[in-house]
Amino acid sequence: MAHSPESEANYKAYQQQYHADRNARARYAYEALEKDNRITVKGKDLSAELMHTRAPGVTGETPWEKDLSIHPLKWRRQGMPKDLPRSVHNAFGDEAPGRLFIDPRMLFDCSLFDNMTDEEIEYFNDEKHWVVPGPEERDHITLNDELEGEPGVYGYLVHVNRGRKELNNPPAGRPRYKRKDGKILTWNDPRLDAPYWQECGDSMFTYLNEQEAREAFENQKLHLYDLNQEVRLYRLTKPINLGDARAWLNSDHPLREKEHGAITLDAFGTGQYENPGALRLPQQPAPDEDERDRIAEEAYWNSLTPEEQQQILHDQDYYEKLEEERWQINQKRCDALERFFERFNIDEYVNQHLQAALEEAAEDPDDVSAVHYAKKLSEEVPVMPLEEKLLFIKEDMYPTSPSACEEELRKLNIVTPYETLTHLVDVMPLDQETIEHAVMVHKMKLKRGTETKNLGFRRKGGQYHLNEEQEQYVRAGLVDRFTSQGERASAELLMYVYHNEWYRCLEVDQYEEINGFSWETINMDDYLAGHLLTYGEGLPYGAFAPKHDRIEFLADLLQRGEIDVPTFWKRVEASSYVRGLKQFGPDGEESFIITKKNWRQFVKCWDEGRPEGYVQNPAEDLSSFPESLGGGSFETYEDRLCNWRTKDWETWIDSLPDDWWVVNSDAVAVASYQVEDPTLVPEMVDYYVKNGPQVYSY
């Protein structure tokens, strides 16, 4: 019956593969290995006699002892001595001079392969049990002891430079055996599976006396066989690491006296046809990139006048001293930052959110979503890793209470991304790309019918020139985008604040201003105290250091006891945005600090001006006072708001010490939003121009 060409081809391929596997298995049969390694002289089997002498009773049928704790090469058949060598040179003396004996009972054969379990196959095939260590095995050694009787000498080194040579190409391939069940065993050096390069520093030998080194040098001379090879003998006059020496020699450079303390005592090469014994060519290889840079720097230095050289050396010394001083400053700052980490403890901050969720659930047990959320947080927060806590701050805490988070960031004396981007919407210069995008959106809305008024956008000279109405439309389209971008960036900044692995110091080699921070303009007292989060270029877009102190920052320093009251007033007048405004001063109607002398002007009691027997209306008769006088808890605040009369306030104030004071939270808020914000807008625009323009789609 005739077969199709495809069937015929498949059958031939199967037969070819079958016979190839069969022949491979036959190659590793014990009988084949014993025959290949048999030494016979005049019909006498010398191998069989020696095998009986070495290990009587052990045959090719003796089972193997497979030990998964040692190298497979050390596996033996039962009855074979543990330290018996596999091969013996000149084993038969005058009967077979120079012949090598290899014991076939110690060669891997089918009797081993066919009885191996999956675990044993995996161990046997593991490359780490077969790879041969390279020269890097001795790279950890350092010659750092002077030789006895030779002061100033740390050893001798013989280096055989064979040049760069490609070996094992094409790859020889490792031995492999395919069992009848399809499982494959592979052994020997894995480098046989691919070509590899022999570098010029591979052959390196160390000695501790000159006589042995010279003998090795003379011996290595006899083994050079190529016109591009050489051997050198060095005397080492400095401590040297063998790994560093090998790395240098592999670059095809001889060791040098200046860099390595290696003095060349002798050198020999195979030479050229008419110049035997000459060193390899090129005798001095082309310089590498580092050497070329060094030569160029030396040439530039020599081209300068003595005055210019002196100035460069002076500047170098100056900047080295400056960087050392800055490093010392950063060390002091790092010590002070320990308090900062305690203040901005991420666990404490996340637990506040958890506590708020628990309180909300307790107030309204019928609120299923609140109860479920509180239960979820109670399970997740205690076991939440750092990265998830940071993400929780960014995605759950900031969106929940953005105003409180923004206040937290402003207290760091920084302009937040949310502030910057929301203020920029109305004042930033509009680039043509932003306008073109707005025009495209406007045309699309007109076409859909969602927009009815045609604003008449027209190009003139290839550019749009907007009237007031058109500009308002373009900016209105940016509000949502800028706001959401600012919220995301502020949330990211808040996450950075609680990330204790951030490097919060200026770099010692920073010579320019980065996001408003520089060595020349920074308040060094605040910097050394652990304030002012610099972050370098890691600050999110929109965040930068203001040119003056924010009142929220100074008020926070005062509340936490970092500065006293006189220092607070001094800094308010000297460096804040509200300097010169008397209404916020010690005697002003909106003073930042409430004391026993001026507290009355900030508290409006509900019973003021009422007759003696007046009955309070709980819905309308409420006192008014700054939040900072609320007592620190909701219960106290509510009591003072609804129940306290004038005499209650007076009694409480009289009980306080004469030097009592508290920050007027209402005045700080007014100054922040009514004074600082308009003053900061030009700085925000400057920041945008310097770091932008940033284009945001609708």
Coordinates of N, CA, C and O in Angstrom, one line a residue, residues 464-526:
Y464 N -4.0 82.1 18.0 CA -5.2 82.6 18.6 C -5.0 83.8 19.5 O -4.0 83.8 20.3
H465 N -5.8 84.8 19.4 CA -5.7 86.0 20.3 C -7.1 86.1 20.9 O -8.1 86.4 20.2
L466 N -7.2 85.9 22.2 CA -8.5 85.7 22.9 C -9.0 87.0 23.4 O -8.2 87.9 23.9
N467 N -10.3 87.2 23.3 CA -11.0 88.3 24.1 C -11.3 87.8 25.5 O -11.0 86.6 25.9
E468 N -11.9 88.6 26.3 CA -12.1 88.3 27.7 C -13.0 87.1 27.9 O -12.8 86.2 28.7
E469 N -14.1 87.0 27.1 CA -15.1 85.9 27.2 C -14.4 84.6 26.7 O -14.6 83.6 27.4
Q470 N -13.6 84.6 25.7 CA -13.0 83.4 25.2 C -11.9 82.9 26.2 O -11.8 81.7 26.5
E471 N -11.2 83.9 26.8 CA -10.2 83.5 27.8 C -10.9 82.9 29.0 O -10.4 81.9 29.6
Q472 N -12.0 83.4 29.5 CA -12.8 82.8 30.6 C -13.2 81.4 30.3 O -13.2 80.5 31.1
Y473 N -13.6 81.2 29.0 CA -14.1 79.8 28.6 C -12.9 78.8 28.7 O -13.0 77.7 29.2
V474 N -11.7 79.3 28.2 CA -10.6 78.4 28.2 C -10.1 78.1 29.6 O -9.9 76.9 30.0
R475 N -10.1 79.1 30.5 CA -9.7 78.8 31.9 C -10.7 78.0 32.6 O -10.3 77.2 33.5
A476 N -12.0 78.2 32.3 CA -13.0 77.4 33.0 C -12.9 75.9 32.7 O -13.1 75.0 33.5
G477 N -12.4 75.6 31.5 CA -12.2 74.2 31.1 C -11.0 73.6 31.8 O -10.9 72.3 31.8
L478 N -10.1 74.4 32.4 CA -9.0 73.9 33.0 C -9.2 73.7 34.5 O -8.3 73.0 35.2
V479 N -10.3 74.2 35.1 CA -10.5 74.2 36.5 C -10.4 72.7 37.1 O -9.7 72.4 38.0
D480 N -11.3 71.9 36.5 CA -11.4 70.5 37.0 C -10.1 69.8 36.9 O -9.6 69.0 37.8
R481 N -9.4 69.9 35.7 CA -8.2 69.2 35.5 C -7.1 69.7 36.4 O -6.4 68.9 37.0
F482 N -6.9 71.0 36.6 CA -5.9 71.5 37.5 C -6.2 71.1 38.9 O -5.3 70.8 39.7
T483 N -7.5 71.2 39.3 CA -7.8 70.8 40.7 C -7.5 69.4 41.0 O -6.9 69.1 42.0
S484 N -7.9 68.5 40.1 CA -7.6 67.1 40.4 C -6.2 66.8 40.3 O -5.6 66.0 41.1
Q485 N -5.4 67.4 39.4 CA -4.0 67.2 39.4 C -3.3 67.7 40.7 O -2.4 67.1 41.2
G486 N -3.8 68.9 41.2 CA -3.2 69.4 42.4 C -3.6 68.5 43.6 O -2.7 68.3 44.5
E487 N -4.8 67.9 43.6 CA -5.1 67.0 44.7 C -4.2 65.8 44.7 O -3.8 65.3 45.7
R488 N -4.0 65.2 43.5 CA -3.2 64.0 43.4 C -1.7 64.3 43.8 O -1.1 63.5 44.6
A489 N -1.2 65.5 43.4 CA 0.2 65.8 43.8 C 0.3 66.1 45.3 O 1.3 65.7 45.9
S490 N -0.7 66.8 45.9 CA -0.6 67.0 47.3 C -0.7 65.7 48.1 O -0.1 65.6 49.1
A491 N -1.6 64.8 47.6 CA -1.7 63.5 48.3 C -0.4 62.8 48.2 O 0.0 62.1 49.2
E492 N 0.3 62.9 47.1 CA 1.6 62.2 46.9 C 2.6 62.9 47.9 O 3.4 62.2 48.5
L493 N 2.6 64.2 48.0 CA 3.5 64.9 48.9 C 3.2 64.5 50.4 O 4.2 64.3 51.1
L494 N 2.0 64.4 50.7 CA 1.6 63.9 52.1 C 2.2 62.5 52.3 O 2.6 62.2 53.4
M495 N 2.1 61.7 51.3 CA 2.7 60.3 51.4 C 4.2 60.4 51.6 O 4.7 59.6 52.4
Y496 N 4.9 61.3 50.9 CA 6.3 61.4 51.1 C 6.7 61.9 52.5 O 7.7 61.5 53.1
V497 N 5.8 62.7 53.1 CA 6.1 63.2 54.5 C 6.2 62.1 55.5 O 7.0 62.1 56.4
Y498 N 5.3 61.1 55.3 CA 5.3 60.0 56.2 C 6.1 58.8 55.8 O 6.1 57.7 56.4
H499 N 6.9 59.0 54.7 CA 7.8 57.9 54.3 C 9.2 58.2 54.9 O 9.9 59.0 54.5
N500 N 9.5 57.4 55.9 CA 10.7 57.6 56.7 C 12.0 57.3 56.0 O 13.1 57.5 56.6
E501 N 11.9 56.7 54.8 CA 13.2 56.4 54.1 C 13.6 57.5 53.1 O 14.6 57.4 52.5
W502 N 12.8 58.6 53.0 CA 13.2 59.7 52.2 C 14.4 60.5 52.8 O 14.5 60.6 54.0
Y503 N 15.3 60.9 51.9 CA 16.5 61.7 52.3 C 16.1 63.1 52.3 O 15.8 63.7 51.2
R504 N 16.0 63.7 53.5 CA 15.5 65.1 53.6 C 16.5 66.2 53.8 O 16.3 67.2 54.3
C505 N 17.7 65.9 53.3 CA 18.8 66.9 53.4 C 19.2 67.4 52.0 O 19.0 66.7 51.0
L506 N 19.7 68.6 52.0 CA 20.3 69.2 50.7 C 21.5 68.4 50.4 O 22.3 68.0 51.3
E507 N 21.8 68.2 49.1 CA 23.0 67.5 48.7 C 24.2 68.5 48.9 O 24.1 69.7 48.7
V508 N 25.3 67.9 49.4 CA 26.5 68.8 49.7 C 27.0 69.5 48.5 O 27.7 70.5 48.6
D509 N 26.8 68.9 47.3 CA 27.3 69.5 46.1 C 26.3 70.2 45.3 O 26.4 70.5 44.1
Q510 N 25.1 70.6 46.0 CA 24.1 71.4 45.3 C 24.5 72.9 45.3 O 24.7 73.5 46.3
Y511 N 24.7 73.4 44.1 CA 25.1 74.8 44.0 C 24.0 75.7 43.3 O 24.3 76.8 42.9
E512 N 22.8 75.1 43.1 CA 21.7 75.9 42.5 C 20.5 75.7 43.4 O 20.4 75.0 44.3
E513 N 19.5 76.5 43.0 CA 18.2 76.4 43.8 C 17.3 75.4 43.1 O 17.2 75.3 41.9
I514 N 16.8 74.5 44.0 CA 15.9 73.4 43.5 C 14.6 73.5 44.3 O 14.6 73.4 45.5
N515 N 13.6 73.9 43.6 CA 12.2 74.0 44.2 C 12.2 75.0 45.3 O 11.5 74.8 46.3
G516 N 13.0 76.1 45.2 CA 13.0 77.1 46.3 C 14.0 76.9 47.4 O 14.2 77.7 48.2
F517 N 14.7 75.7 47.4 CA 15.7 75.4 48.4 C 17.1 75.6 47.9 O 17.4 75.0 46.8
S518 N 17.9 76.3 48.6 CA 19.4 76.3 48.3 C 20.1 76.6 49.6 O 19.6 77.1 50.6
W519 N 21.4 76.3 49.5 CA 22.3 76.5 50.7 C 22.4 77.9 51.1 O 22.6 78.3 52.2
E520 N 22.3 78.8 50.1 CA 22.5 80.2 50.3 C 21.3 80.9 51.0 O 21.5 81.9 51.7
T521 N 20.1 80.5 50.6 CA 18.9 81.2 51.1 C 18.1 80.5 52.2 O 17.3 81.1 52.8
I522 N 18.5 79.2 52.5 CA 17.7 78.5 53.5 C 17.9 79.0 54.9 O 19.0 79.5 55.2
N523 N 16.9 79.0 55.7 CA 17.0 79.4 57.1 C 17.8 78.3 57.8 O 17.2 77.2 58.1
M524 N 19.1 78.5 58.1 CA 19.9 77.5 58.7 C 19.5 77.0 60.1 O 19.6 75.9 60.4
D525 N 18.9 77.9 60.9 CA 18.4 77.5 62.2 C 17.3 76.5 62.0 O 17.2 75.5 62.7
D526 N 16.3 76.8 61.1 CA 15.2 75.8 60.9 C 15.8 74.5 60.3 O 15.3 73.4 60.6

